[in-house]
XYZ file of C-alpha atoms in Angstrom:
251
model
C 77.627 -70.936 142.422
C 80.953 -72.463 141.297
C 82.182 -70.773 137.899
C 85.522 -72.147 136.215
C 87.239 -70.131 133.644
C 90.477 -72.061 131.286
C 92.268 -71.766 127.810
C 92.329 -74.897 126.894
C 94.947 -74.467 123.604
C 92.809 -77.092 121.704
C 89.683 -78.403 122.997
C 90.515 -81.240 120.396
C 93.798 -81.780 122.233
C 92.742 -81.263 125.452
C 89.986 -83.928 125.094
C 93.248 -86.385 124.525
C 94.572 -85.368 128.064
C 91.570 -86.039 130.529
C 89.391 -82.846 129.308
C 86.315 -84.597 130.515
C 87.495 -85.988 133.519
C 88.392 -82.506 134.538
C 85.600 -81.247 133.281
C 83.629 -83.537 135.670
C 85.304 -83.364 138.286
C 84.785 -79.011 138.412
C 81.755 -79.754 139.099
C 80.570 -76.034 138.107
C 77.379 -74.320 136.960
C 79.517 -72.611 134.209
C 82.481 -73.296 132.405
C 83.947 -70.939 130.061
C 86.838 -71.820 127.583
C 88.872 -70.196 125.334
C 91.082 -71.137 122.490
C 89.131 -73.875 121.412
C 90.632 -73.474 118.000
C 87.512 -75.824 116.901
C 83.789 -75.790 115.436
C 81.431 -76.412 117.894
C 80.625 -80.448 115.824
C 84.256 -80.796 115.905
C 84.952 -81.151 119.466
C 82.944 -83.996 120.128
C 82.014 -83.265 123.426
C 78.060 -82.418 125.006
C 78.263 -83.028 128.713
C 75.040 -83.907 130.176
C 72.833 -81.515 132.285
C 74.734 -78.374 130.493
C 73.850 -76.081 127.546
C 76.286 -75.346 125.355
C 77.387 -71.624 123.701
C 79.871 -71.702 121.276
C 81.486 -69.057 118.946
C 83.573 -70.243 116.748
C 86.490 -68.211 114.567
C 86.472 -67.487 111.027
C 89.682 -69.106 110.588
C 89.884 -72.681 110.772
C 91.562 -74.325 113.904
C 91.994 -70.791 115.884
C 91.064 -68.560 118.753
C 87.516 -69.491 119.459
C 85.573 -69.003 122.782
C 82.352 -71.474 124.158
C 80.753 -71.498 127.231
C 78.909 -74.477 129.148
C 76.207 -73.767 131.311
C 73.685 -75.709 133.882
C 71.402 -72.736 133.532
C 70.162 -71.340 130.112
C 70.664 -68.119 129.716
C 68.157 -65.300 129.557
C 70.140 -64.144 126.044
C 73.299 -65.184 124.177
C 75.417 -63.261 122.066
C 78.898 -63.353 120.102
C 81.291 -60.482 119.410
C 81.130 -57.118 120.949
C 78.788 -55.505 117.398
C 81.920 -54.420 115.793
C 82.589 -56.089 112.534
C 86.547 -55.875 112.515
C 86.847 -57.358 116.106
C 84.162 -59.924 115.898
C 86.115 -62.873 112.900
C 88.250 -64.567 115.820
C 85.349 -65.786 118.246
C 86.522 -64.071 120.908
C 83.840 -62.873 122.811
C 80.812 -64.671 124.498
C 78.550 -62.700 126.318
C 75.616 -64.643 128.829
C 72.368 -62.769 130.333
C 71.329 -64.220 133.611
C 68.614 -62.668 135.873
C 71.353 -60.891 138.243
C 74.323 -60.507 136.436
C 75.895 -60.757 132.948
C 78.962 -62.699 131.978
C 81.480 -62.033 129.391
C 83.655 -64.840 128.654
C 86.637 -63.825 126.467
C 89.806 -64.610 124.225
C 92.114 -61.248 124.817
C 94.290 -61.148 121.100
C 97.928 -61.523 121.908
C 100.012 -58.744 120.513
C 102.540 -61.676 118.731
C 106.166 -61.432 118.616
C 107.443 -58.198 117.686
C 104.410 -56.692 118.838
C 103.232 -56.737 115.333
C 99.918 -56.535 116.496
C 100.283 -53.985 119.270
C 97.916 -51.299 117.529
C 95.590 -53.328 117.176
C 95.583 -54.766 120.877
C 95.060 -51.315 121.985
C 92.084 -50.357 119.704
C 90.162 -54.350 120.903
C 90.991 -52.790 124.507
C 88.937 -49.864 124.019
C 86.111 -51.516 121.966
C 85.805 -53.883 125.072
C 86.016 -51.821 127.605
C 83.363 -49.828 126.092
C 81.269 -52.749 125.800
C 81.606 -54.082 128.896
C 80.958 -50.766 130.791
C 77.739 -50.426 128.754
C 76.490 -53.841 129.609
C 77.351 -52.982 133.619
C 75.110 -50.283 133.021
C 71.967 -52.364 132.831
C 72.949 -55.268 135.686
C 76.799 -56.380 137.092
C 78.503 -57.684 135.010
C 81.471 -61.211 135.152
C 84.444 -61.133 132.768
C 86.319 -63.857 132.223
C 88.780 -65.737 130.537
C 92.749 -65.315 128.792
C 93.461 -61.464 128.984
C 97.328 -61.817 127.653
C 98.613 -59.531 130.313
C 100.246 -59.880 133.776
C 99.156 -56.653 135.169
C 101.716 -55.979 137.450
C 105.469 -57.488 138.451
C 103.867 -59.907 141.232
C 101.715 -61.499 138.637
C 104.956 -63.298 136.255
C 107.984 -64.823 137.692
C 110.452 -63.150 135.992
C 109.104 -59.253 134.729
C 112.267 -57.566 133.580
C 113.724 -59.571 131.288
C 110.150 -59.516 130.077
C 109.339 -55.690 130.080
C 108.252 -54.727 126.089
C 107.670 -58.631 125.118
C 104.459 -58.918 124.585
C 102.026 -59.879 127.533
C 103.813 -57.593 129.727
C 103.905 -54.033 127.850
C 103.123 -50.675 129.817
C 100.691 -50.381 127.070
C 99.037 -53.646 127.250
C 98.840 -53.351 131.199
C 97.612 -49.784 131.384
C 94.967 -51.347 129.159
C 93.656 -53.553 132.542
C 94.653 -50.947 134.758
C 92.042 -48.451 133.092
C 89.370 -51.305 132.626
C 89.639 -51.926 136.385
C 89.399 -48.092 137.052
C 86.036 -48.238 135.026
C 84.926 -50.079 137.821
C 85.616 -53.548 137.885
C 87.553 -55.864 140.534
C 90.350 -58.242 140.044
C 88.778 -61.283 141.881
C 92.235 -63.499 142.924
C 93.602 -60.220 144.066
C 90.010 -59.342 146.058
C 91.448 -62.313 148.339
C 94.959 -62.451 147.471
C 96.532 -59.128 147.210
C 100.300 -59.855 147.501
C 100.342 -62.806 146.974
C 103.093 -64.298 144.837
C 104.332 -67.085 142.800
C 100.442 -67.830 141.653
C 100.350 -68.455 137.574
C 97.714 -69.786 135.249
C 100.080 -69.841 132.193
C 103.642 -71.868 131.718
C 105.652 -71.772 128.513
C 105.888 -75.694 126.887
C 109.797 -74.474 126.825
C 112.809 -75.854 129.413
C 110.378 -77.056 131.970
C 108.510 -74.021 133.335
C 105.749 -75.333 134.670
C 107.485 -77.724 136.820
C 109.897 -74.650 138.291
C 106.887 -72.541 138.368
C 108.281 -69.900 136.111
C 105.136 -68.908 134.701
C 102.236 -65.677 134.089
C 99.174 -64.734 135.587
C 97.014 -63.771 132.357
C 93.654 -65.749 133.172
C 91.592 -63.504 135.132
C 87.729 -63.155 136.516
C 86.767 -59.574 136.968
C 83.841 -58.586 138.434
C 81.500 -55.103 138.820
C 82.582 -53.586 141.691
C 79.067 -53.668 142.999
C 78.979 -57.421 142.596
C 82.089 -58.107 145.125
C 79.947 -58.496 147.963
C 79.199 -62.341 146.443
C 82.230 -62.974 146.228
C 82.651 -66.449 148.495
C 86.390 -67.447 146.581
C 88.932 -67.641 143.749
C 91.750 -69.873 142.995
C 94.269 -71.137 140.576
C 93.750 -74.726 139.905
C 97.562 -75.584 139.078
C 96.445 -79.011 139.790
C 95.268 -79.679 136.068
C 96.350 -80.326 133.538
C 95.853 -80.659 129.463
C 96.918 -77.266 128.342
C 99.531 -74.654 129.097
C 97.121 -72.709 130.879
C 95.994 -74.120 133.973
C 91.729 -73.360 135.236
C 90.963 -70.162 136.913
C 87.466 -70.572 139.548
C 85.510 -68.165 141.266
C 82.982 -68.540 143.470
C 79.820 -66.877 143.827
C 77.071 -66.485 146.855
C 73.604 -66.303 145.729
């Protein structure tokens, strides 16, 4: 099973630069986006042979989270069944026969980590909801977490200590949602190594030069690792800052 994960920054926008030919070419069972920043009727896109999940933000034109899928789900549900998290569309959560999946749109704690305090309370709420659903079956998270974790996952981590993506806060966050049992998948296969980003500022040319982060991310149940057949960063395409993050899955 071939699962691809990518914030798209504008399915709307991202249909303009070859979304569909990408999204062909993937090839996957399930494809999860995030920042679609769009109503489901808005995007103008229904793939054939896929079902489509969709969970739109209060707010016109931001955040947002869908999910397309060769397989209907079991269930589907939106949010995490707290009131003040769920306005954004951030969270869509799939029940399959042997394994959940939790697609999700981390919030970024803005410039001036204005929204800091808030980041940390979301953190808990989803950890907590994600470590009740691995309760019941294993459970897949995926999508744009808005942290490197550690130094070897951005290109240049001191000048970016305290900005926001790369907080102690922010990554003690993933370091304690990992320690709840759960697996970074590209590190699974690729501990050390380096110079492997799914995110590029639009600014001075940094995706050419590779200066770039590593906040797209599938986790997995730790008890679930044993499928795991591969993961990679598809730097390759293109339409969005963010670049696709895959996994692959034995049966």
């Amino acid at each position: 099973m071939k699962l691809i994960s990518w914030n798209v920054n504008g399915i709307r926008a991202c249909l303009g630069r070859n979304f569909a030919e990408s999204f062909t070419a993937f090839d996957a069972d399930i494809i999860c986006l995030q920042e679609v920043k769009a109503e489901q009727q808005q995007a103008d896109f229904a793939p054939p042979g896929y079902h489509v999940h969709w969970n739109a933000a209060q707010k016109k034109g931001y955040s947002g989270t869908a999910v397309f899928t060769r397989t209907q789900p079991l269930r589907v549900s939106t949010g995490i069944g707290i009131a003040e998290h769920d306005l954004e569309g951030r969270v869509i959560t799939l029940d399959f026969p042997d394994f959940t999946l939790v697609n999700v749109y981390t919030p970024n704690s803005r410039d001036g980590l204005v929204r800091l305090d808030y980041r940390m309370a979301w953190e808990d709420a989803f950890r907590a909801y994600v470590c009740e659903l691995d309760k019941l079956k294993p459970v897949l998270i995926c999508g744009d977490l808005n942290v490197a974790h550690r130094e070897i996952d951005l290109a240049r981590p001191a000048p970016n200590r305290r900005n926001p993506g790369f907080t102690d806060e922010e990554r003690g966050k993933l370091t304690e949602l990992l320690g709840a049992g759960f697996v970074d998948t590209f590190r699974y296969f690729y501990p050390d190594r380096a110079q492997a980003y799914s995110w590029w500022s639009y600014r001075a040319a940094a995706r050419e030069r590779n200066v770039g982060w590593r906040i797209d991310y599938w986790l997995c149940s730790q008890r679930f690792a044993s499928r795991l057949a591969g993961a990679a960063i598809l730097t390759d395409v293109f339409g969005s800052d963010h670049c696709p993050v895959s996994l692959e899955v034995r049966a």
